[in-house]
Amino acid sequence: MCGIVGYVGSQSALDVVMAGLKRLEYRGYDSAGVAVPADGGLATAKRAGKLVNLDKELSEHPLPAAATGIGHTRWATHGGPTDANAHPHLDNAGRVAVVHNGIIENFAPLRAELAERGHDLPSETDTEVVAHLLAEEFSGCADLAQAMRLVCRRLEGAFTLVAVHADAPDVVVGARRNSPLVVGVGEGEYFLASDVAAFIAHTRDAVELGQDQVVELSRDGVTVTGFDGTPADVRSYHVDWDASAAEKAGYASFMLKEIAEQPKAVADTLLGRVDGSGTLSLDEVRIPPGVLRETNKVVVIACGTAYHAGLIAKYAIEHWTRIPCEVELASEFRYRDPILDQQTLVVAISQSGETMDTLMALRHAREQGARVLAICNTNGSTIPRESDAVLYTHAGPEVAVASTKAFLTQLVACYLVALYLGQARGTKYGDEIRDVVRDLAGISGAVERVLGTMEPVRELARSLAHKDTVLFLGRHVGHPVALEGALKLKELAYMHAEGFAAGELKHGPIALIEEDLPVVVVAPSPRGRSVLHGKIVSNIQEIRARGARTVVIAEEGDEAVVPYADHLIRVPATPTLLQPLVATVPLQVFACELATARGNEVDQPRNLAKSVTVE
Ligand code: M6R
């Protein structure tokens, strides 16, 4: 939440910062602002609303040229999305400007203290106190990095801060605790950003910042210290995708592009992870096989769409390894005193690697002695850095707020983890692993085929755009798919949508069924005369008898559902456990099209931000 950019170099800082903010707008779009040191002072501009408002302001009232600058795109926490609450925030003399991501939990006493010393704090934000404290500390030491260290030691909560000072015009200083901040290293120019996407057009060389560190950028280079001033060890890395991966590439939205990229994302996530003998080699999983053999419980923690991937992982992990697996919303996990020990493997799933709920849950798990394996799409982010091991998904950058390709690759990673555990424990052998991996490899083509048959789904979505409610039903792994279909529709179309386990229908939800209510049903495979399939056919008949308009997602060749489906969406036949990889795709397309038909902006749904970096 909130996107931050800082720049020191020889280009126009404003151009670099504005282009960076454009790429970070997915992190929040309540307001945007910039500040540059110029003419012995600071020049700033900020506007409520999307970046386009700031752009307009800057074209009407240009700021002076500068080679140092900072910028911010906001997801509001403290104070509404107004010009006054927009970042950057300044001290009363207008000498220091600061941008912030996170929540400063002790801002109220700090604010009272500053007010007592005569400071005027006109905004409603928690951030403003930092500008005032920095100004005070800078007046004592004339060193912005030192001033930042002194201020950070007084702050509680989660924060990334980036600041400039009129009296140190060639310096940008940043600090991080719990929220993301990466350094970009170019030729004689340096960048700070919440995400590498902001500077990927300039450099692919990045430096990870650790917890409680302060970084100073100047034309001479980058200096990183702890909050106590001791020099810090940092990890440099090369970003393995380029600027074109974060462009729309001719698609009307990032979401459409990311849906279309799913076959490749799935294939890339599998690449090189199994050898000819069927042995999985997950090099990044640095937990020794001996330790994995001892594992007697798996707990999956995640939020939102990643949580739905976790629900599906449970079926695979328990089936293939016979280890009990619990799946828990990360936001609930640490508050219920979960039972964890050294034999518990916690799997933390996160696209961004920055979700605060998941991060706090994994810290709790490690404090209790459990080992944590992260499944993550973002190299160098906090969650993999704080885990014992990581399995990266290779979806490439996901920009649209609604998660699509990340979800499919999270599923692939979960299947790989389940097989790997099975391999370590001896419940899965080379030939079986090879078979599943071969099935998984075939899924990429199956997803491609699904994508080629989506026109009727789009038509259906448009025809349902006026509806108030859509329900989703599924059984077994189809249940999390139903939950995911409902989540997509809620966040994109702002409709009432709910997912249910179809078996629960008669325990209450069936009362919701009324004439012409659209109900999407994810039907399991009928092969092997599956009991599950028979049950869902009965469920479809039950809701149809009560007037529901049934939309059935069913495997090719499943004729039993045909008489009861008002709309039939075919997906290729797959092994049951892998069906979510194909069955989810029509639901993504459905939600995207329906939201578009309602006039909503699918890449930036209201009230949301892509990375939820506050609890
Ligand atoms: O970055 P993460 O995977 O940790 O994010 C978790 C959720 O915030 C995320 O999946 C969210 O639910 C998406 N907007 C759903 O489309």
XYZ file of C-alpha atoms and ligand atoms in Angstrom:
631
model
C 0.000 0.000 0.000
C 1.331 3.384 -1.071
C 4.057 3.584 -3.682
C 7.264 5.496 -3.047
C 9.976 6.636 -5.436
C 13.253 8.495 -4.795
C 15.926 9.500 -7.292
C 19.445 10.963 -7.342
C 21.286 11.252 -10.670
C 21.661 13.408 -13.703
C 18.285 12.964 -15.383
C 15.241 15.120 -14.684
C 14.251 13.822 -11.261
C 10.657 14.786 -11.856
C 10.419 12.735 -15.045
C 12.010 9.706 -13.388
C 9.818 10.000 -10.300
C 6.570 10.499 -12.241
C 7.323 7.530 -14.522
C 8.116 5.453 -11.430
C 4.870 6.490 -9.746
C 2.956 5.483 -12.858
C 4.316 1.966 -12.429
C 3.508 1.955 -8.730
C -0.011 3.316 -8.999
C -1.343 -0.216 -8.405
C -0.234 0.255 -4.785
C -2.725 3.041 -4.118
C -4.480 5.757 -6.043
C -6.050 8.069 -3.461
C -3.582 10.902 -4.130
C -0.114 11.543 -5.512
C 2.657 14.049 -4.885
C 6.288 14.935 -5.590
C 9.009 17.099 -4.059
C 12.340 18.308 -5.465
C 15.048 20.440 -3.846
C 15.379 23.534 -6.037
C 16.564 27.149 -5.827
C 17.706 26.741 -2.232
C 14.318 25.454 -1.082
C 11.879 22.659 -1.851
C 9.312 22.656 -4.645
C 6.324 20.350 -4.190
C 3.093 19.458 -5.939
C 0.343 17.124 -4.761
C -3.195 16.304 -5.737
C -5.983 14.105 -4.452
C -7.107 11.326 -6.793
C -5.194 9.421 -9.417
C -1.770 10.303 -10.769
C -3.363 11.911 -13.799
C -4.502 14.800 -11.538
C -0.935 15.428 -10.417
C 0.252 15.188 -14.007
C -2.230 17.885 -14.983
C -1.170 20.072 -12.067
C 2.487 19.754 -13.091
C 1.778 20.629 -16.693
C -0.138 23.751 -15.589
C 2.365 24.700 -12.858
C 5.728 23.108 -13.681
C 8.297 22.614 -10.926
C 11.890 23.801 -11.382
C 14.371 21.358 -12.889
C 16.181 19.159 -10.369
C 18.291 16.025 -10.351
C 17.041 14.820 -6.949
C 13.438 14.083 -6.083
C 10.873 11.968 -4.269
C 7.284 10.973 -5.029
C 4.339 9.114 -3.544
C 1.093 7.502 -4.601
C -1.237 6.990 -1.634
C -3.634 4.409 -0.235
C -5.227 6.373 2.585
C -4.994 5.112 6.169
C -5.035 8.222 8.420
C -7.150 11.000 6.957
C -9.259 11.074 3.818
C -7.963 11.227 0.250
C -7.577 15.027 0.100
C -4.907 17.407 -1.230
C -3.984 18.301 2.353
C -3.418 14.678 3.356
C -1.508 13.841 0.177
C 2.232 13.205 0.547
C 4.909 14.623 0.597
C 4.510 16.208 4.017
C 6.692 19.133 5.002
C 7.895 20.734 8.223
C 6.630 24.250 8.984
C 9.685 25.923 7.406
C 9.196 23.879 4.234
C 12.822 22.620 4.363
C 12.201 18.871 4.631
C 9.763 16.708 2.662
C 8.867 13.140 3.522
C 6.804 10.369 1.930
C 5.640 7.318 3.858
C 4.150 3.853 3.447
C 2.824 2.091 6.556
C 1.367 3.203 9.861
C 3.181 5.091 12.602
C 1.385 3.721 15.604
C 2.667 6.254 18.158
C 1.956 9.289 15.993
C -0.586 10.718 18.481
C 1.855 11.279 21.413
C 4.521 12.499 18.970
C 2.033 14.925 17.503
C 1.068 16.217 20.940
C 4.732 16.642 21.849
C 5.445 18.575 18.630
C 2.376 20.753 19.112
C 3.631 21.611 22.602
C 6.907 22.772 21.078
C 4.983 25.086 18.787
C 4.764 23.006 15.609
C 1.670 23.394 13.468
C 0.473 20.057 12.031
C -2.401 20.803 9.661
C -2.938 17.357 8.058
C -4.803 14.381 9.518
C -2.002 11.966 8.683
C 0.342 9.985 10.885
C 3.179 10.876 8.476
C 3.418 14.575 9.118
C 5.110 14.108 12.513
C 8.116 12.592 10.739
C 8.755 15.723 8.663
C 8.722 17.838 11.817
C 10.932 15.465 13.813
C 13.388 15.230 10.913
C 13.609 19.009 10.697
C 14.403 19.196 14.406
C 17.040 16.462 14.273
C 18.612 17.856 11.092
C 19.037 21.255 12.726
C 21.203 19.539 15.341
C 23.440 17.438 13.076
C 23.115 18.749 9.495
C 23.165 15.110 8.308
C 19.891 13.810 6.843
C 20.775 10.109 7.252
C 21.712 10.639 10.905
C 18.552 12.677 11.451
C 16.519 9.825 9.918
C 18.186 7.242 12.180
C 17.419 9.335 15.249
C 13.790 9.789 14.214
C 13.271 6.123 13.330
C 14.374 5.062 16.784
C 11.391 6.986 18.135
C 8.812 5.507 15.753
C 6.575 2.506 16.385
C 4.713 0.547 13.726
C 5.494 -0.281 10.124
C 7.059 2.267 7.853
C 9.014 3.017 4.762
C 10.111 6.647 4.756
C 11.900 8.596 2.062
C 12.969 12.210 2.573
C 14.788 15.148 0.995
C 16.053 18.318 2.666
C 16.578 21.721 1.051
C 19.955 22.002 2.794
C 21.173 18.635 1.421
C 19.869 18.969 -2.148
C 21.917 16.101 -3.629
C 20.828 13.496 -1.111
C 17.793 11.243 -0.730
C 17.427 9.248 2.470
C 15.183 6.247 3.058
C 14.345 4.019 6.010
C 12.451 0.787 6.348
C 10.813 -1.249 9.063
C 8.401 -3.950 7.905
C 7.297 -2.148 4.722
C 9.121 -2.677 1.411
C 11.910 -0.489 -0.016
C 14.485 -1.472 -2.651
C 17.468 0.400 -4.058
C 18.133 0.566 -7.802
C 21.754 0.988 -8.821
C 22.359 2.620 -12.201
C 25.359 4.296 -13.836
C 25.924 7.331 -11.626
C 22.269 7.348 -10.629
C 20.400 5.684 -7.809
C 16.772 4.936 -7.108
C 14.600 4.079 -4.137
C 11.221 2.451 -4.651
C 8.597 0.252 -3.047
C 8.999 -2.130 -5.970
C 11.651 -2.597 -8.676
C 8.994 -1.897 -11.325
C 9.464 1.812 -10.581
C 13.043 1.857 -11.871
C 13.214 -1.203 -14.134
C 13.316 1.053 -17.221
C 16.648 2.451 -15.933
C 18.389 -0.457 -14.234
C 17.871 -4.118 -13.357
C 20.496 -4.059 -10.593
C 18.923 -3.842 -7.180
C 19.879 -3.959 -3.520
C 17.603 -5.376 -0.848
C 17.233 -3.369 2.306
C 16.893 -5.248 5.555
C 14.753 -4.603 8.576
C 15.476 -1.371 10.506
C 17.909 0.068 8.007
C 18.546 3.593 6.735
C 19.878 4.197 3.240
C 21.478 7.341 1.892
C 21.659 7.954 -1.861
C 24.007 10.563 -3.284
C 25.780 10.957 -6.627
C 28.723 9.125 -4.963
C 26.798 5.974 -4.199
C 24.671 4.206 -1.641
C 25.338 3.863 2.092
C 23.255 1.560 4.274
C 23.321 1.456 8.072
C 21.166 0.097 10.854
C 19.021 2.491 12.868
C 21.936 2.528 15.354
C 24.394 3.735 12.692
C 26.385 0.523 12.253
C 27.206 -0.284 8.613
C 24.799 -2.941 7.267
C 25.377 -5.987 5.084
C 23.092 -5.905 2.072
C 22.301 -8.327 -0.750
C 22.556 -7.198 -4.382
C 20.582 -8.981 -7.095
C 19.718 -8.725 -10.745
C 16.037 -8.502 -11.677
C 15.200 -11.295 -14.128
C 12.515 -9.429 -16.096
C 12.617 -6.185 -18.008
C 10.452 -3.120 -18.473
C 8.368 -4.689 -21.258
C 7.022 -7.258 -18.754
C 5.381 -4.424 -16.831
C 3.708 -2.844 -19.895
C 0.165 -3.506 -21.104
C 1.540 -4.609 -24.489
C -1.580 -3.655 -26.423
C -4.100 -5.148 -23.967
C -6.886 -2.912 -22.689
C -5.862 -3.688 -19.098
C -3.075 -5.363 -17.164
C -5.626 -7.869 -15.922
C -6.430 -9.041 -19.462
C -2.742 -9.276 -20.229
C -2.041 -11.227 -17.065
C -4.917 -13.646 -17.717
C -3.470 -14.251 -21.188
C 0.028 -14.826 -19.768
C -1.090 -17.746 -17.619
C 0.020 -20.614 -19.864
C 3.563 -19.235 -19.892
C 3.516 -18.421 -16.170
C 2.508 -22.005 -15.374
C 5.173 -23.446 -17.684
C 7.875 -21.127 -16.307
C 7.068 -22.089 -12.733
C 7.577 -25.772 -13.550
C 10.724 -25.237 -15.585
C 13.828 -27.075 -14.424
C 12.304 -28.355 -11.231
C 12.201 -32.063 -12.040
C 14.917 -34.172 -13.656
C 14.626 -37.111 -16.079
C 14.383 -39.650 -13.250
C 11.371 -37.889 -11.813
C 13.299 -36.389 -8.904
C 12.191 -32.961 -7.843
C 15.080 -30.661 -7.137
C 13.808 -27.524 -5.489
C 17.181 -25.911 -4.856
C 15.725 -22.906 -3.122
C 14.070 -25.140 -0.501
C 17.039 -25.210 1.811
C 15.331 -27.357 4.456
C 17.257 -30.647 4.672
C 15.275 -33.754 3.584
C 15.904 -35.223 7.053
C 14.027 -32.318 8.616
C 11.205 -32.634 6.085
C 10.915 -36.335 6.942
C 10.283 -35.338 10.553
C 7.484 -32.932 9.611
C 4.245 -34.040 11.237
C 2.008 -31.105 10.386
C 1.779 -28.540 7.608
C 0.104 -25.197 8.197
C -0.572 -22.926 5.235
C -0.964 -19.189 5.927
C -2.016 -16.637 3.315
C -4.573 -13.949 2.495
C -7.161 -13.412 -0.226
C -6.473 -15.254 -3.437
C -3.275 -16.769 -2.024
C -5.407 -18.236 0.787
C -7.589 -19.926 -1.824
C -4.430 -21.456 -3.323
C -3.658 -22.695 0.189
C -7.087 -24.308 0.524
C -6.399 -26.276 -2.652
C -2.876 -27.140 -1.439
C -4.414 -28.914 1.557
C -6.051 -31.503 -0.708
C -2.770 -32.189 -2.519
C -0.573 -32.220 0.584
C -2.799 -34.562 2.575
C -3.438 -36.846 -0.408
C 0.169 -37.143 -1.545
C 2.018 -37.012 1.770
C -0.530 -38.178 4.372
C 0.617 -35.304 6.612
C -2.229 -33.365 8.242
C -2.498 -29.903 6.766
C -4.299 -26.862 8.165
C -4.979 -23.726 6.163
C -5.469 -20.466 7.969
C -6.107 -16.840 7.096
C -2.826 -15.155 7.987
C -4.713 -12.275 9.578
C -6.274 -14.635 12.147
C -3.355 -16.964 12.704
C -1.264 -15.451 15.476
C -4.235 -14.252 17.478
C -5.528 -17.727 18.276
C -2.380 -19.179 19.857
C -1.792 -21.872 17.199
C -0.022 -25.091 18.185
C 3.360 -25.087 16.455
C 6.712 -26.715 17.064
C 9.885 -27.704 15.236
C 8.087 -30.486 13.402
C 5.569 -28.076 11.922
C 6.197 -26.811 8.415
C 4.472 -23.498 7.806
C 3.921 -22.601 4.155
C 3.433 -18.844 3.642
C 1.954 -17.992 0.243
C 2.207 -14.439 -1.077
C 2.487 -12.938 -4.540
C 3.979 -9.678 -3.328
C 5.998 -11.067 -0.436
C 4.987 -7.944 1.467
C 1.515 -8.711 2.849
C 1.750 -7.583 6.456
C -0.747 -10.137 7.817
C 1.250 -12.981 6.274
C 4.553 -11.513 7.412
C 3.394 -11.179 11.015
C 1.977 -14.710 10.937
C 5.236 -16.157 9.662
C 7.223 -14.286 12.314
C 4.935 -15.754 14.941
C 5.443 -19.233 13.491
C 9.225 -18.885 13.552
C 9.154 -17.589 17.126
C 7.367 -20.826 18.066
C 10.133 -22.870 16.426
C 8.299 -23.859 13.240
C 10.112 -23.824 9.901
C 8.674 -21.536 7.270
C 8.681 -22.127 3.540
C 7.570 -19.152 1.449
C 5.867 -19.460 -1.932
C 6.407 -16.056 -3.453
C 6.490 -14.218 -6.776
C 8.691 -11.293 -5.799
C 12.411 -11.769 -5.543
C 14.011 -9.972 -2.629
C 10.739 -9.203 -0.848
C 10.382 -9.460 2.906
C 8.445 -12.723 3.254
C 10.986 -14.931 1.452
C 13.817 -13.064 3.144
C 12.448 -13.882 6.573
C 11.574 -17.503 5.757
C 13.756 -20.575 6.148
C 13.239 -21.454 2.511
C 11.508 -20.133 -0.561
C 9.985 -21.538 -3.713
C 9.630 -18.716 -6.212
C 6.763 -18.692 -8.663
C 7.725 -17.357 -12.084
C 4.616 -15.436 -13.041
C 6.556 -12.242 -13.838
C 5.305 -8.930 -12.476
C 1.596 -8.913 -11.649
C 0.326 -5.342 -11.849
C -3.487 -5.623 -11.851
C -4.865 -5.496 -8.332
C -6.885 -8.671 -8.905
C -4.571 -11.652 -8.764
C -4.779 -14.054 -11.715
C -1.536 -15.483 -13.057
C -0.008 -15.388 -9.582
C -2.828 -17.663 -8.371
C -2.227 -20.304 -11.027
C 1.504 -20.311 -10.350
C 0.883 -20.491 -6.590
C -1.136 -23.639 -7.268
C 1.708 -25.117 -9.307
C 4.162 -24.285 -6.512
C 1.841 -25.864 -3.915
C 1.633 -29.071 -5.970
C 5.436 -29.108 -6.255
C 5.825 -28.626 -2.505
C 3.367 -31.452 -1.831
C 5.252 -33.768 -4.189
C 8.598 -32.704 -2.744
C 7.382 -33.489 0.755
C 6.107 -36.821 -0.535
C 9.493 -37.486 -2.109
C 11.346 -36.633 1.124
C 9.019 -38.790 3.220
C 8.891 -41.652 0.764
C 5.150 -41.488 0.059
C 5.802 -40.457 -3.577
C 8.374 -41.989 -5.887
C 10.099 -40.881 -9.068
C 7.606 -42.432 -11.493
C 4.567 -41.060 -9.670
C 6.166 -37.639 -9.357
C 7.056 -37.703 -13.035
C 3.436 -38.573 -13.895
C 2.013 -35.664 -11.915
C 4.647 -33.274 -13.237
C 3.802 -34.465 -16.774
C 0.112 -33.778 -16.067
C 1.079 -30.379 -14.704
C 3.174 -29.628 -17.783
C 0.147 -30.451 -19.944
C -1.925 -27.914 -18.007
C -0.174 -25.006 -19.660
C -1.629 -26.107 -23.017
C -5.009 -26.783 -21.407
C -5.114 -23.240 -20.008
C -4.269 -21.978 -23.487
C -7.236 -23.939 -24.872
C -9.568 -22.547 -22.210
C -8.446 -19.035 -23.107
C -9.303 -19.722 -26.739
C -12.934 -20.523 -25.908
C -13.886 -17.583 -23.709
C -16.156 -15.571 -26.030
C -19.388 -17.182 -24.730
C -18.196 -16.497 -21.168
C -17.664 -12.846 -22.019
C -21.104 -12.685 -23.638
C -22.694 -14.262 -20.595
C -20.878 -11.822 -18.296
C -22.169 -8.857 -20.271
C -25.710 -10.221 -20.131
C -25.494 -10.518 -16.331
C -23.989 -7.085 -15.724
C -27.270 -5.748 -14.304
C -27.575 -8.477 -11.639
C -27.053 -7.760 -7.936
C -25.890 -11.193 -6.817
C -24.035 -14.175 -8.237
C -23.429 -17.335 -6.213
C -20.660 -19.892 -6.784
C -20.738 -23.553 -5.754
C -18.136 -26.289 -5.763
C -17.109 -29.473 -4.020
C -13.649 -30.755 -3.043
C -11.049 -28.550 -4.816
C -13.970 -26.937 -6.648
C -14.969 -25.260 -3.382
C -11.893 -22.989 -3.169
C -12.351 -22.338 -6.896
C -15.893 -21.147 -6.119
C -14.526 -18.902 -3.356
C -11.988 -17.465 -5.771
C -14.668 -16.839 -8.424
C -16.739 -14.950 -5.847
C -13.749 -12.915 -4.639
C -12.900 -11.856 -8.196
C -16.453 -10.691 -8.790
C -16.639 -8.788 -5.491
C -13.395 -6.925 -5.947
C -13.865 -6.106 -9.629
C -17.618 -5.782 -10.189
C -18.552 -4.580 -6.659
C -21.369 -7.153 -6.641
C -22.652 -9.396 -3.923
C -20.953 -12.694 -4.681
C -20.509 -15.694 -2.424
C -18.865 -19.056 -2.770
C -20.224 -22.131 -1.001
C -19.328 -25.771 -0.625
C -22.190 -27.306 -2.603
C -22.812 -29.825 0.164
C -23.608 -26.965 2.525
C -26.444 -25.690 0.328
C -29.208 -27.465 2.166
C -27.780 -26.296 5.495
C -28.836 -22.725 4.779
C -27.611 -21.020 1.612
C -30.309 -22.615 -0.553
C -32.693 -20.068 0.978
C -30.916 -17.441 -1.151
C -31.988 -19.079 -4.408
C -34.691 -17.172 -6.260
C -35.958 -16.862 -9.811
C -33.186 -16.188 -12.346
C -30.416 -15.869 -9.737
C -27.152 -16.758 -11.509
C -25.366 -19.646 -9.793
C -22.002 -20.756 -11.135
C -21.255 -24.394 -10.357
C -17.802 -25.940 -10.660
C -18.441 -29.597 -11.516
C -15.765 -32.167 -10.677
C -14.692 -34.777 -13.204
C -17.273 -37.537 -13.858
C -14.536 -40.035 -14.689
C -14.416 -43.206 -12.630
C -18.120 -42.688 -11.837
C -17.071 -40.188 -9.187
C -19.442 -39.964 -6.218
C -18.588 -36.310 -6.001
C -19.826 -35.716 -9.522
C -23.139 -37.440 -8.863
C -23.650 -35.299 -5.787
C -23.046 -32.056 -7.618
C -25.425 -33.030 -10.408
C -28.081 -33.411 -7.694
C -27.146 -30.004 -6.269
C -27.524 -28.402 -9.692
C -30.973 -29.940 -10.043
C -31.971 -28.734 -6.574
C -31.111 -25.101 -7.272
C -32.572 -25.190 -10.763
C -35.836 -26.540 -9.402
C -35.970 -23.381 -7.275
C -35.474 -21.033 -10.215
C -31.689 -20.513 -10.299
C -30.075 -19.800 -13.636
C -27.269 -22.367 -13.670
C -23.864 -21.709 -15.194
C -21.944 -24.981 -15.109
C -18.195 -25.325 -15.558
C -17.711 -28.937 -16.579
C -15.074 -31.133 -18.113
C -15.244 -31.880 -21.843
C -17.308 -35.032 -22.324
C -19.321 -34.611 -19.114
C -22.818 -35.179 -20.528
C -24.584 -35.693 -17.203
C -24.667 -31.960 -16.445
C -25.997 -30.919 -19.869
C -29.754 -31.174 -19.110
C -29.402 -28.966 -16.029
C -27.019 -26.297 -17.316
C -28.596 -23.084 -18.586
C -25.088 -22.109 -19.626
C -22.294 -24.611 -20.065
C -18.601 -23.704 -19.902
C -16.318 -26.500 -21.016
C -12.808 -27.032 -19.655
C -10.323 -29.741 -20.676
C -10.251 -32.958 -18.655
C -7.538 -32.954 -15.992
C -6.747 -35.050 -12.924
C -9.143 -33.964 -10.150
C -6.518 -32.297 -7.958
C -5.299 -30.183 -10.875
C -8.724 -29.072 -12.078
C -8.515 -25.645 -10.366
C -5.798 -24.685 -12.850
C -8.318 -24.778 -15.700
C -11.607 -24.157 -13.871
C -10.478 -20.819 -12.382
C -9.670 -19.247 -15.742
C -13.300 -18.792 -16.965
C -14.137 -17.225 -13.595
C -11.351 -14.661 -14.014
C -12.547 -13.826 -17.529
C -16.175 -13.681 -16.308
C -15.363 -11.214 -13.510
C -13.142 -9.056 -15.689
C -15.756 -8.780 -18.443
C -18.674 -8.227 -16.089
C -16.787 -5.471 -14.248
C -15.883 -3.811 -17.536
C -19.515 -3.984 -18.659
C -20.461 -2.193 -15.428
C -17.996 0.552 -16.292
C -15.471 -0.333 -13.588
C -11.735 0.046 -13.934
C -10.484 -3.493 -13.581
C -6.830 -2.739 -12.895
C -7.569 -0.375 -10.050
C -10.762 -1.417 -8.246
C -12.129 1.032 -5.723
C -10.775 1.050 -2.156
C -8.154 -1.598 -2.918
C -4.390 -1.649 -3.310
C -2.346 -4.526 -4.590
C 0.075 -4.979 -1.713
C -1.578 -4.849 1.678
C 1.347 -3.666 3.761
C -0.632 -2.705 6.850
C -2.595 -5.036 9.140
O 0.585 -10.407 -2.303
P -0.275 -11.458 -1.652
O -0.406 -12.686 -2.473
O 0.169 -11.760 -0.238
O -1.699 -10.792 -1.551
C -2.741 -11.444 -0.891
C -4.058 -10.784 -1.171
O -4.036 -9.449 -0.743
C -4.408 -10.814 -2.654
O -4.437 -12.105 -3.154
C -5.797 -10.158 -2.887
O -6.790 -10.936 -2.286
C -6.066 -9.969 -4.374
N -6.522 -8.629 -4.629
C -7.119 -10.886 -4.904
O -7.314 -10.727 -6.267
